[in-house]
PDB file of C-alpha atoms and ligand atoms in Angstrom:
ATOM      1  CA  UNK A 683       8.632   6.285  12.982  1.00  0.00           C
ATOM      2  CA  UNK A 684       9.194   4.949   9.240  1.00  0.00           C
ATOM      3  CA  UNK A 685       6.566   7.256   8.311  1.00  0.00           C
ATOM      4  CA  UNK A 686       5.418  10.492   8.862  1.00  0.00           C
ATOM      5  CA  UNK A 687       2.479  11.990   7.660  1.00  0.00           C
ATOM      6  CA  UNK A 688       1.948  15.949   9.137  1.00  0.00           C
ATOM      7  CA  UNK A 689      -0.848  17.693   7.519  1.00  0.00           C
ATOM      8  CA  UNK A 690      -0.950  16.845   3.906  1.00  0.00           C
ATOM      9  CA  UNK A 691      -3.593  18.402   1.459  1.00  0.00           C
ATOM     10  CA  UNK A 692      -4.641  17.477  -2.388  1.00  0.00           C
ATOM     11  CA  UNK A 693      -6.518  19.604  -4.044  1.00  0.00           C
ATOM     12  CA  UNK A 694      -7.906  18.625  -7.923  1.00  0.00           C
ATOM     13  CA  UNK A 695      -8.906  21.554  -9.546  1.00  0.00           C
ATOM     14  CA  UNK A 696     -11.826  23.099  -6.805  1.00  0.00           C
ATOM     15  CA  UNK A 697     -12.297  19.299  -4.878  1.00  0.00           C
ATOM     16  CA  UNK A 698     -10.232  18.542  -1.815  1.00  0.00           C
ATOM     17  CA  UNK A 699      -9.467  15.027  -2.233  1.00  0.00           C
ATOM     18  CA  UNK A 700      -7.447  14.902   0.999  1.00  0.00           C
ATOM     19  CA  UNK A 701      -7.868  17.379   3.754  1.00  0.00           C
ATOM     20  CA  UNK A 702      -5.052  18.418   6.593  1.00  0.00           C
ATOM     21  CA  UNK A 703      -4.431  14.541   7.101  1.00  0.00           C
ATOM     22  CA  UNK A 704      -1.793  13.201   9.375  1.00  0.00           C
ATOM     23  CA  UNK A 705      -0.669  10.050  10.898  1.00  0.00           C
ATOM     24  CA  UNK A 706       2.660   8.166  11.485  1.00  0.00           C
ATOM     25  CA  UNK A 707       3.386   4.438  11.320  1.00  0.00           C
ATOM     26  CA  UNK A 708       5.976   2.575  13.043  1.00  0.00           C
ATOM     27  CA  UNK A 709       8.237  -0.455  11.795  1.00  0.00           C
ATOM     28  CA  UNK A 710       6.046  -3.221  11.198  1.00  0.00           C
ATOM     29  CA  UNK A 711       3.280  -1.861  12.189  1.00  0.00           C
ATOM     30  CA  UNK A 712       0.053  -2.077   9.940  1.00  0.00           C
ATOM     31  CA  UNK A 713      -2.248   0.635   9.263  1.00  0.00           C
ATOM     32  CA  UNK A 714      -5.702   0.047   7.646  1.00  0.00           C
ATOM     33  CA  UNK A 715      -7.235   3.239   5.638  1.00  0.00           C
ATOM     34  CA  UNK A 716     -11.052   2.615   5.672  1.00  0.00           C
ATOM     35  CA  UNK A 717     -13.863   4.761   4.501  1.00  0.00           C
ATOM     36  CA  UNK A 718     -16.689   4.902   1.962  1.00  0.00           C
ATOM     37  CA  UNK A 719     -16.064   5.695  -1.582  1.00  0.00           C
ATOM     38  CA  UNK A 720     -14.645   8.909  -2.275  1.00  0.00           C
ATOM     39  CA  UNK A 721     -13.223   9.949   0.886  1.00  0.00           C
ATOM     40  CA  UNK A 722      -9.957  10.352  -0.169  1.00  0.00           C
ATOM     41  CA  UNK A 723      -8.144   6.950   0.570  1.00  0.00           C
ATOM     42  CA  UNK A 724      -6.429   6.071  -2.401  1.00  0.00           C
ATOM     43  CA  UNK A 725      -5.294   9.942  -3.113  1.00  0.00           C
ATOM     44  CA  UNK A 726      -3.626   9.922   0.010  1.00  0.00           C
ATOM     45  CA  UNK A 727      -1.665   6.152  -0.565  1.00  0.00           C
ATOM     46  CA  UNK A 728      -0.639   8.015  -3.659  1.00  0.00           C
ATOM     47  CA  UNK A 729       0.693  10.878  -2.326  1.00  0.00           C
ATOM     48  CA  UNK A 730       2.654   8.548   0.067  1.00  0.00           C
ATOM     49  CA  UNK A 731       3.816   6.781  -2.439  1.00  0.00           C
ATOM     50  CA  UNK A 732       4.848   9.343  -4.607  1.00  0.00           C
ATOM     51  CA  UNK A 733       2.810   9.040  -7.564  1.00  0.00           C
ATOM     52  CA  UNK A 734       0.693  12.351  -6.740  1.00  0.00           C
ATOM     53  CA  UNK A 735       1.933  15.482  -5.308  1.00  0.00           C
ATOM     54  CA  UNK A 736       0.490  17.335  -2.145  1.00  0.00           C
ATOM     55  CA  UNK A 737      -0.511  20.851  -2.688  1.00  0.00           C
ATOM     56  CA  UNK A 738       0.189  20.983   1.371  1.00  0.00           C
ATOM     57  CA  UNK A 739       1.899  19.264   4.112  1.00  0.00           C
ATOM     58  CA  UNK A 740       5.439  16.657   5.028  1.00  0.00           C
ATOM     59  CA  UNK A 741       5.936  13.399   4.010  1.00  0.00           C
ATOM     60  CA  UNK A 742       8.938  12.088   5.292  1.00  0.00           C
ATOM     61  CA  UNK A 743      10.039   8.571   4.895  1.00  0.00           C
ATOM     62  CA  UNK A 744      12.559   7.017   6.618  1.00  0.00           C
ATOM     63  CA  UNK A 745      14.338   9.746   7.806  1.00  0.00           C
ATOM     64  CA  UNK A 746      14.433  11.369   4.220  1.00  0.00           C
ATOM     65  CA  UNK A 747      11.787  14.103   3.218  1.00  0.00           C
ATOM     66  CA  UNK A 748       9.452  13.445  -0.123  1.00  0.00           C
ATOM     67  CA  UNK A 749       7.911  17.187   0.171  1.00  0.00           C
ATOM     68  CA  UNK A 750       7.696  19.322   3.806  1.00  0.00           C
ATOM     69  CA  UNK A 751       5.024  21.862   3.744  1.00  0.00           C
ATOM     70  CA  UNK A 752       4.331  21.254   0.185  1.00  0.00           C
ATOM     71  CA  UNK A 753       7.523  21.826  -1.463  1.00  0.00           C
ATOM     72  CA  UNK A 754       9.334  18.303  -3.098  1.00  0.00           C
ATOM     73  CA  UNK A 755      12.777  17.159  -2.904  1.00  0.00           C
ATOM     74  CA  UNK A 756      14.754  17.409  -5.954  1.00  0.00           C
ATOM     75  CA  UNK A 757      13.600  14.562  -8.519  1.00  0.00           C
ATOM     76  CA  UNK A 758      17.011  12.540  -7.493  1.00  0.00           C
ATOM     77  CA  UNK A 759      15.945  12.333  -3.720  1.00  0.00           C
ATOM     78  CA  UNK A 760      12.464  11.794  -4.671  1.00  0.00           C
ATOM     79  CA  UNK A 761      13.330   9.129  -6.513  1.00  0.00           C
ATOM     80  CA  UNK A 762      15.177   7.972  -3.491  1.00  0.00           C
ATOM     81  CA  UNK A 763      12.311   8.294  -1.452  1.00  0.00           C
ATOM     82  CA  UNK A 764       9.741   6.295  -3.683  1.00  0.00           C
ATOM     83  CA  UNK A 765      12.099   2.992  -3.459  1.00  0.00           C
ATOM     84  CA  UNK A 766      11.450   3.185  -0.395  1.00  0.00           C
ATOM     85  CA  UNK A 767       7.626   2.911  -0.752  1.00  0.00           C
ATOM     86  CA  UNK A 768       6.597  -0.550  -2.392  1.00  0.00           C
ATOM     87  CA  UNK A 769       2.547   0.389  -3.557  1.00  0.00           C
ATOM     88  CA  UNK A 770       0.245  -2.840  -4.943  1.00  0.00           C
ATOM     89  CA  UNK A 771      -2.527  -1.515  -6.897  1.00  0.00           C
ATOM     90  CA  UNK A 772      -5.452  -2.970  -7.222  1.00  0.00           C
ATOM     91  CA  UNK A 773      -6.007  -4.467  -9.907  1.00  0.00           C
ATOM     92  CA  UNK A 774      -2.118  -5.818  -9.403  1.00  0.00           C
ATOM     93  CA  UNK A 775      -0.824  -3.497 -12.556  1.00  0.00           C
ATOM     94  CA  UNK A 776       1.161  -6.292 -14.197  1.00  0.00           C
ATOM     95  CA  UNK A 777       2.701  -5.787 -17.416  1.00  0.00           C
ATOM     96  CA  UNK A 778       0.680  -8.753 -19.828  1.00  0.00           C
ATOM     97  CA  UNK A 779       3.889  -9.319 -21.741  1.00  0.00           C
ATOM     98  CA  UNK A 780       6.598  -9.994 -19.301  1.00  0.00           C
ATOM     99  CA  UNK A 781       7.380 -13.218 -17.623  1.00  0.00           C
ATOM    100  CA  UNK A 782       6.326 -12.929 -13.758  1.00  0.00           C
ATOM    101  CA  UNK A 783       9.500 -13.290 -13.033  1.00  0.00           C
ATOM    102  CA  UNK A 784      10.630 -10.401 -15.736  1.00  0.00           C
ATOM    103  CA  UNK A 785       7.825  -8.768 -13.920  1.00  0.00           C
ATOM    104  CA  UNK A 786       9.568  -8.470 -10.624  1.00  0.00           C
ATOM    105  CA  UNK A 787      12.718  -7.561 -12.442  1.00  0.00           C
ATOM    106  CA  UNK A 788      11.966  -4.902 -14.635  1.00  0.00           C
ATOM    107  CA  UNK A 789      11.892  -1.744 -11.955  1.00  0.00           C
ATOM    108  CA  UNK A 790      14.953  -2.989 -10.271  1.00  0.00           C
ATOM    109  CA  UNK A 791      17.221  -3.417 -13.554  1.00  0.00           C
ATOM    110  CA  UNK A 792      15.972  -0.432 -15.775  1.00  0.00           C
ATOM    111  CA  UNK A 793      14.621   2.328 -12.774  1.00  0.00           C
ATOM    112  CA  UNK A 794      17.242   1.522 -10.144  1.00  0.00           C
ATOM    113  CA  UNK A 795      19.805  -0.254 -11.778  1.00  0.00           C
ATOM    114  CA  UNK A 796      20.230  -2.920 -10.289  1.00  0.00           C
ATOM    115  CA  UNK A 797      22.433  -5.718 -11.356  1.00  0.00           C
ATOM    116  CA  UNK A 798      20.009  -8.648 -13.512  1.00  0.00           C
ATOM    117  CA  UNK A 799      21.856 -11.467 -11.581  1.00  0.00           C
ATOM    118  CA  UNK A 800      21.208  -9.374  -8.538  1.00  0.00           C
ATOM    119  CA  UNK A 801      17.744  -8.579  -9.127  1.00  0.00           C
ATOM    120  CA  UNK A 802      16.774 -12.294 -10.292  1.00  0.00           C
ATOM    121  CA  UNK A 803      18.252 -13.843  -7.108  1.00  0.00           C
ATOM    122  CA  UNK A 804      15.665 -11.699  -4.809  1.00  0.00           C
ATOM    123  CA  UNK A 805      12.745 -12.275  -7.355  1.00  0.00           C
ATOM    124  CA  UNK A 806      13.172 -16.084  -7.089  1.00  0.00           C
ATOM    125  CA  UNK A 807      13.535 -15.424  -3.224  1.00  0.00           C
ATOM    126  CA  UNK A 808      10.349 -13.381  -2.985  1.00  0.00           C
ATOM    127  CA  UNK A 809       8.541 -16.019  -5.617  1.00  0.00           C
ATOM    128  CA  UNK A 810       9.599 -18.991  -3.236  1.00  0.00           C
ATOM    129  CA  UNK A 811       8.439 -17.180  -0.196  1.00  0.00           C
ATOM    130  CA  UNK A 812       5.350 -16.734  -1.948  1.00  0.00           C
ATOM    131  CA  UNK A 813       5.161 -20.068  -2.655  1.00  0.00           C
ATOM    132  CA  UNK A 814       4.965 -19.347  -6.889  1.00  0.00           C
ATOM    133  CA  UNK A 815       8.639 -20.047  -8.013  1.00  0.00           C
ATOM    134  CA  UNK A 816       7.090 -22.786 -10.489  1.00  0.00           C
ATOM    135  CA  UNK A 817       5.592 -19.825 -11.922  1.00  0.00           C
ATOM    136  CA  UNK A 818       8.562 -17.853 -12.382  1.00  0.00           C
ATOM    137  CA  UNK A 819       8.533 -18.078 -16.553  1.00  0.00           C
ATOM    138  CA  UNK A 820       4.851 -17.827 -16.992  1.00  0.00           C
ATOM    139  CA  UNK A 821       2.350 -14.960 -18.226  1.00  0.00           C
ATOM    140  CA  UNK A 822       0.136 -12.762 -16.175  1.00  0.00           C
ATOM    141  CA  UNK A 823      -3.020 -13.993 -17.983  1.00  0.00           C
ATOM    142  CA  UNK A 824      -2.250 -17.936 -17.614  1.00  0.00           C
ATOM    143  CA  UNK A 825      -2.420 -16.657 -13.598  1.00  0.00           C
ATOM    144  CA  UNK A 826      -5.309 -17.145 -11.046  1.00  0.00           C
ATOM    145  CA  UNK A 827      -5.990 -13.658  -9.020  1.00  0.00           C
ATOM    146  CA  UNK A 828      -4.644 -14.924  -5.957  1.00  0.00           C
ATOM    147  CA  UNK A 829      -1.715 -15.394  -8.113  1.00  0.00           C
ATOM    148  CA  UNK A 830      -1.779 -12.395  -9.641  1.00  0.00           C
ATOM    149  CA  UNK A 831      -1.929 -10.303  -6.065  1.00  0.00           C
ATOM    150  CA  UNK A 832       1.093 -12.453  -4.643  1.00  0.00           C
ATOM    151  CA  UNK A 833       3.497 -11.033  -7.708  1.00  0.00           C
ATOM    152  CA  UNK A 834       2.174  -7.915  -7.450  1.00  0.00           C
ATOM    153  CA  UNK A 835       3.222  -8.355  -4.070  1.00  0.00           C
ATOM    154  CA  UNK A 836       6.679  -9.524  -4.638  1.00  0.00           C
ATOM    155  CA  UNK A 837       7.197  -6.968  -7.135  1.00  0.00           C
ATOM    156  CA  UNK A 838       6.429  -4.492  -4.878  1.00  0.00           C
ATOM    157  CA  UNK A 839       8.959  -6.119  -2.073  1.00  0.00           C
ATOM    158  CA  UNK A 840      11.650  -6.723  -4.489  1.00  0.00           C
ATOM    159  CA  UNK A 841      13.267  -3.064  -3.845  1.00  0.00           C
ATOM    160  CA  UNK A 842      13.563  -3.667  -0.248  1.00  0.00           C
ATOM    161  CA  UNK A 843      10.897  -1.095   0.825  1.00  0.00           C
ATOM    162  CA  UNK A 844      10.605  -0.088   4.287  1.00  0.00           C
ATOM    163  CA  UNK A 845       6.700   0.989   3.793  1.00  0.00           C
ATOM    164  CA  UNK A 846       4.429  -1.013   1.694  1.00  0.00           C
ATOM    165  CA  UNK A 847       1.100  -0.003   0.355  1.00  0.00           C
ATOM    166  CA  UNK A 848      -2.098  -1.703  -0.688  1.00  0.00           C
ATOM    167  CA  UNK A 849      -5.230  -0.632  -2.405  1.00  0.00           C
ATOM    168  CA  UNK A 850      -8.021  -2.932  -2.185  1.00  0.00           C
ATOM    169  CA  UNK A 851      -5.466  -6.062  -1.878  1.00  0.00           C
ATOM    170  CA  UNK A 852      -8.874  -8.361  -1.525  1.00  0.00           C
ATOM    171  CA  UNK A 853     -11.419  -6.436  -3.849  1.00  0.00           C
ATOM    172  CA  UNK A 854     -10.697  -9.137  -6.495  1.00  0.00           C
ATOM    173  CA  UNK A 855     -10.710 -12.469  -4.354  1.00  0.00           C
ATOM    174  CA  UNK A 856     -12.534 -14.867  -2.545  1.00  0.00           C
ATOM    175  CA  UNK A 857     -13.044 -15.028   0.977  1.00  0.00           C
ATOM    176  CA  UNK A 858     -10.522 -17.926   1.355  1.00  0.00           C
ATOM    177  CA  UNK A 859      -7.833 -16.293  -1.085  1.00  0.00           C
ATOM    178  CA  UNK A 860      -8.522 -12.981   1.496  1.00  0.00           C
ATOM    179  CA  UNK A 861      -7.848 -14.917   4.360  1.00  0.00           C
ATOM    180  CA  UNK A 862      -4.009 -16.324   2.171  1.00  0.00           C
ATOM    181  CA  UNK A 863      -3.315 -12.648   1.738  1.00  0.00           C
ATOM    182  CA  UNK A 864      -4.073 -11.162   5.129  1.00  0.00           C
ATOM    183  CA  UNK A 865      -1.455 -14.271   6.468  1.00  0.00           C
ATOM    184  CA  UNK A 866       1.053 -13.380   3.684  1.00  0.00           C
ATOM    185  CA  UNK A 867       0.830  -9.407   4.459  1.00  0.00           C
ATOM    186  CA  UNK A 868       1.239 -10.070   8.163  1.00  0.00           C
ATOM    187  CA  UNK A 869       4.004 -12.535   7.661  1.00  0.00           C
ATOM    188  CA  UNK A 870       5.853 -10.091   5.811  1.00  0.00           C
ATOM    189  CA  UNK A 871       5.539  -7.453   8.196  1.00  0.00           C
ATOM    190  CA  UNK A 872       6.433  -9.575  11.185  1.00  0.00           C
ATOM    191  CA  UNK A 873       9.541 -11.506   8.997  1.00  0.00           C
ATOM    192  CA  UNK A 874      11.117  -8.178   7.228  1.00  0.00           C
ATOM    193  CA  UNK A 875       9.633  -5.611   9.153  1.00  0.00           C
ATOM    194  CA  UNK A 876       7.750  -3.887   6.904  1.00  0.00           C
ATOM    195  CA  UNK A 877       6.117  -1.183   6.981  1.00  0.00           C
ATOM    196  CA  UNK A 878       2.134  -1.814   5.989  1.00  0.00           C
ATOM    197  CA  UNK A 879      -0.907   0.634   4.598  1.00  0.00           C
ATOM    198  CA  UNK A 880      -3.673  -1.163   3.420  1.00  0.00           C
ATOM    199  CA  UNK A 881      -6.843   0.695   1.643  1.00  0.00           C
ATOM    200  CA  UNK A 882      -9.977  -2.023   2.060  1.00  0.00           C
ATOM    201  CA  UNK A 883     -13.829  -2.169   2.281  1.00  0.00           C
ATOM    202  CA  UNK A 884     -13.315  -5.670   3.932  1.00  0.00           C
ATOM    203  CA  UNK A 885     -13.438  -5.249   7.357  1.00  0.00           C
ATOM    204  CA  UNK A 886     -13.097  -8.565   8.849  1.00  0.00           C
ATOM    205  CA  UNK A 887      -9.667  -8.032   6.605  1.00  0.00           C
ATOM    206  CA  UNK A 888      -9.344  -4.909   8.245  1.00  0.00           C
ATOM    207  CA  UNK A 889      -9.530  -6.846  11.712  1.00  0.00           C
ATOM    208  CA  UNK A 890      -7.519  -9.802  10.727  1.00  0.00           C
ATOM    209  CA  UNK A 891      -4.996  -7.622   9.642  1.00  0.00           C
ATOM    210  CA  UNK A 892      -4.225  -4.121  10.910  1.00  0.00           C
ATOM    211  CA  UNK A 893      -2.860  -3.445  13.985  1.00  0.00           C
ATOM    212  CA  UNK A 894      -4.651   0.091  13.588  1.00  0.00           C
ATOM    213  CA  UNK A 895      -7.170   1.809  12.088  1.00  0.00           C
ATOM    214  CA  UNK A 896      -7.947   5.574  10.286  1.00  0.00           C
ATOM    215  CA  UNK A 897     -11.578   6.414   9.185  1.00  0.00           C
ATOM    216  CA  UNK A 898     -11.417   9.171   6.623  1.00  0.00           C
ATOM    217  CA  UNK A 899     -14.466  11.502   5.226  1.00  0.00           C
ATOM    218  CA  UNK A 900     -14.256  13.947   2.885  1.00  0.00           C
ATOM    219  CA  UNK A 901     -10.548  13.366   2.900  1.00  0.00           C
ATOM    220  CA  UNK A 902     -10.227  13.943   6.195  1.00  0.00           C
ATOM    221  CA  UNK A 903      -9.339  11.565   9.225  1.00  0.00           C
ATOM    222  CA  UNK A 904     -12.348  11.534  11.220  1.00  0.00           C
ATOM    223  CA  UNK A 905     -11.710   8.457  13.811  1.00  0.00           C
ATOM    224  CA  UNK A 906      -8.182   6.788  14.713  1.00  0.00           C
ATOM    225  CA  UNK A 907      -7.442   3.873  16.932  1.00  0.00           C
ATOM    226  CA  UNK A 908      -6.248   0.307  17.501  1.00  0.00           C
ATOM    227  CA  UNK A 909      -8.295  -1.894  15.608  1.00  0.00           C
ATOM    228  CA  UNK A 910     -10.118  -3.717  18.346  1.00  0.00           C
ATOM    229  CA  UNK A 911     -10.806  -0.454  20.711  1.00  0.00           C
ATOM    230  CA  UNK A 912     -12.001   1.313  17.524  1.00  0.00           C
ATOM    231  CA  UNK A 913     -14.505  -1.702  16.358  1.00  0.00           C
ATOM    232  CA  UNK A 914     -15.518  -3.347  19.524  1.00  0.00           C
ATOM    233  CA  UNK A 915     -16.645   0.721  20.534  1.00  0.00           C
ATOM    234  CA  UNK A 916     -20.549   0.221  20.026  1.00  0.00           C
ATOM    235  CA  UNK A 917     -20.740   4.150  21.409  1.00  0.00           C
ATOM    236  CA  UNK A 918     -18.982   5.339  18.046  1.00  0.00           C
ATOM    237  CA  UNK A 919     -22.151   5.757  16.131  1.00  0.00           C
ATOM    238  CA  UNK A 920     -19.810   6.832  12.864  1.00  0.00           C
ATOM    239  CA  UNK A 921     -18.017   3.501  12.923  1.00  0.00           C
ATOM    240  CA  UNK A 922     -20.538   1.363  14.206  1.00  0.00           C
ATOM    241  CA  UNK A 923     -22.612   3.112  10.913  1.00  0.00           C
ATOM    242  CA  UNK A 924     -20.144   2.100   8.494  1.00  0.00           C
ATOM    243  CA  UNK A 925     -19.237  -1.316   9.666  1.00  0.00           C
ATOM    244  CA  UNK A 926     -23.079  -2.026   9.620  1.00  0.00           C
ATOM    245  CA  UNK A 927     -23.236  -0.861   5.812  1.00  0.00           C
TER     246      UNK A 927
HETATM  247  N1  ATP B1765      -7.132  12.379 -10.832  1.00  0.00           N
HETATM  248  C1  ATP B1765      -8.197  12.978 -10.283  1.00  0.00           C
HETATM  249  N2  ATP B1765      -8.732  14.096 -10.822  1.00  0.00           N
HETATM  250  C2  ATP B1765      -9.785  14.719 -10.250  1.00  0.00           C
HETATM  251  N3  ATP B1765     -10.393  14.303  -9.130  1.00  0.00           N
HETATM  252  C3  ATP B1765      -9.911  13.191  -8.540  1.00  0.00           C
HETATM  253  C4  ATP B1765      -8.807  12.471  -9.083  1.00  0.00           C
HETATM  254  N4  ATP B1765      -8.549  11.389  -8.271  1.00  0.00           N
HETATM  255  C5  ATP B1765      -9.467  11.454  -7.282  1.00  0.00           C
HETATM  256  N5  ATP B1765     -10.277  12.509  -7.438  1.00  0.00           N
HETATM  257  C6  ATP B1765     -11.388  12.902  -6.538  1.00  0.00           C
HETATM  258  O1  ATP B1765     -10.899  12.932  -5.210  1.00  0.00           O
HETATM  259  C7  ATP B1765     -11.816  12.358  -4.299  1.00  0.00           C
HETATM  260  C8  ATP B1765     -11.175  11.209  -3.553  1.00  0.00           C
HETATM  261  O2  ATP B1765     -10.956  10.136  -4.453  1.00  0.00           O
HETATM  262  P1  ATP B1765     -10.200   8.790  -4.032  1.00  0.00           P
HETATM  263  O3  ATP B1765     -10.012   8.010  -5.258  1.00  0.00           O
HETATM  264  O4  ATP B1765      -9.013   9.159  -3.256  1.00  0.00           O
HETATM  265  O5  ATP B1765     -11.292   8.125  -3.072  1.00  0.00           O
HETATM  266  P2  ATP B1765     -11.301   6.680  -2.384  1.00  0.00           P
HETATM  267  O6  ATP B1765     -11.517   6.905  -0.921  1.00  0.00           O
HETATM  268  O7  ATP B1765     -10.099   5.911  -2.784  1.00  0.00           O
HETATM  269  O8  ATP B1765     -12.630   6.022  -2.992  1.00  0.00           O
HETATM  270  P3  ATP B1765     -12.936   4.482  -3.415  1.00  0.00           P
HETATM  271  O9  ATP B1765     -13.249   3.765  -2.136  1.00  0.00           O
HETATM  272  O10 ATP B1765     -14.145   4.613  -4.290  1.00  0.00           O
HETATM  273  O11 ATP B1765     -11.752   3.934  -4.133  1.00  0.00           O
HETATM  274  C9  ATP B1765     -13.037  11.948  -5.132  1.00  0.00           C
HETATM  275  O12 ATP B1765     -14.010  12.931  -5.025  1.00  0.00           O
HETATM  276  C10 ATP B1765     -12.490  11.871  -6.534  1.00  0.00           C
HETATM  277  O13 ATP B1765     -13.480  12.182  -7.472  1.00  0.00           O
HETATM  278 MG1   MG B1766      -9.820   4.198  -3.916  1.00  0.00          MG
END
């Protein structure tokens, strides 16, 4: 398993924002995270990722332990540990005054020092994969969203991650620029064998996508399955519930 998940908790102040949750996710596999607003989702992808820290539980990725039972690797293997999970936020997080191409770069040349030659050479090979190396030199705001998601994407790639994580990925597109994505996410797990967690509210993205599914509530995970067996299941009155909202 690239990732293991065994009983995390986050507590903010008095809320539990993520309660005793575990899963695991194998190479290239694809894990959706759906829910309804609140339930915890995008604590936990945090937590994953790094960016938050788990008052309880493991996280290990990769073989190499981010926290187990709630206490962290020293900040040299955590750092360790992060490169090796790529997150896309949703609203793509792009810095407005570098290049897209500069962009990509920037974490790989100043966080993990990485050579610039080095680091350019996989940026232009992510950009042409993503079909945007004409875009290489210009400026997040002279970018469509679509655009905007797919160097979000790259950037996140660019480190080699072996786990990649998505919040909301289609919140800000169009039904056909939704459809571009879930092809480019599954492409990229198939091609590199990566690693995929994707937050949504979409869930014909959810079933175009994942190869399996977690409900959370109340930061727990309340339903698990493979993504047809859990959806086609017209006797699971939670998930019938939700995908009817
Ligand atoms: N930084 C924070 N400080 C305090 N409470 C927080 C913080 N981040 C999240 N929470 C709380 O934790 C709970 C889970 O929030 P989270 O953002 O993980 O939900 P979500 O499932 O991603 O929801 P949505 O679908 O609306 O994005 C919520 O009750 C939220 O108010
Ligand atoms: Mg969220």
């Amino acid at each position: 398993m690239v990732l293991q998940v065994k009983g995390i908790t986050k507590r903010f102040k008095t809320q539990i924002a993520v309660k005793d949750l575990s899963f695991s996710l194998a190479e290239g596999e694809i894990l959706a995270l759906i829910g309804k607003s609140g339930a915890g989702k995008t604590t936990a992808l945090r937590c994953i990722c790094g960016l938050e820290r788990v008052d309880e539980g493991t996280i290990v990725v990769d073989g190499l332990p981010l926290c187990t039972e709630g206490i962290y690797v020293d900040q040299k293997e955590v750092r360790k540990v992060r490169q090796k999970v790529g997150m896309v936020f949703q609203n793509f997080n792009l810095f407005p005054h570098l290049s897209v191409l500069e962009n990509i770069m920037e974490s790989p040349v100043r966080v993990y020092g990485m050579g610039k030659g080095e680091a350019k050479a996989k940026a232009m090979d992510f950009l042409q994969k993503l079909d945007l190396a004409e875009k290489a030199d210009a400026y997040p705001h002279e970018l469509s969203g679509g655009q905007k998601q797919r160097v979000a994407i790259a950037r996140a790639c660019v480190l080699e991650p072996k786990v990649i994580c998505f919040d909301e990925p289609t919140s800000a597109l169009d039904p056909q620029l939704s459809e571009e994505i879930a092809y480019v996410i599954k492409d990229l797990a198939k091609e590199r064998n990566l690693s995929v967690l994707i937050i949504t509210h979409d869930m014909n993205f959810a079933k175009r996508t994942a190869d399996r599914v977690i409900f959370m509530e109340n930061g727990e995970a309340v339903e698990e399955g493979r993504t047809e067996t859990l959806f086609e299941d017209i006797s699971n009155e939670r998930i019938q519930k939700f995908m009817s909202n």
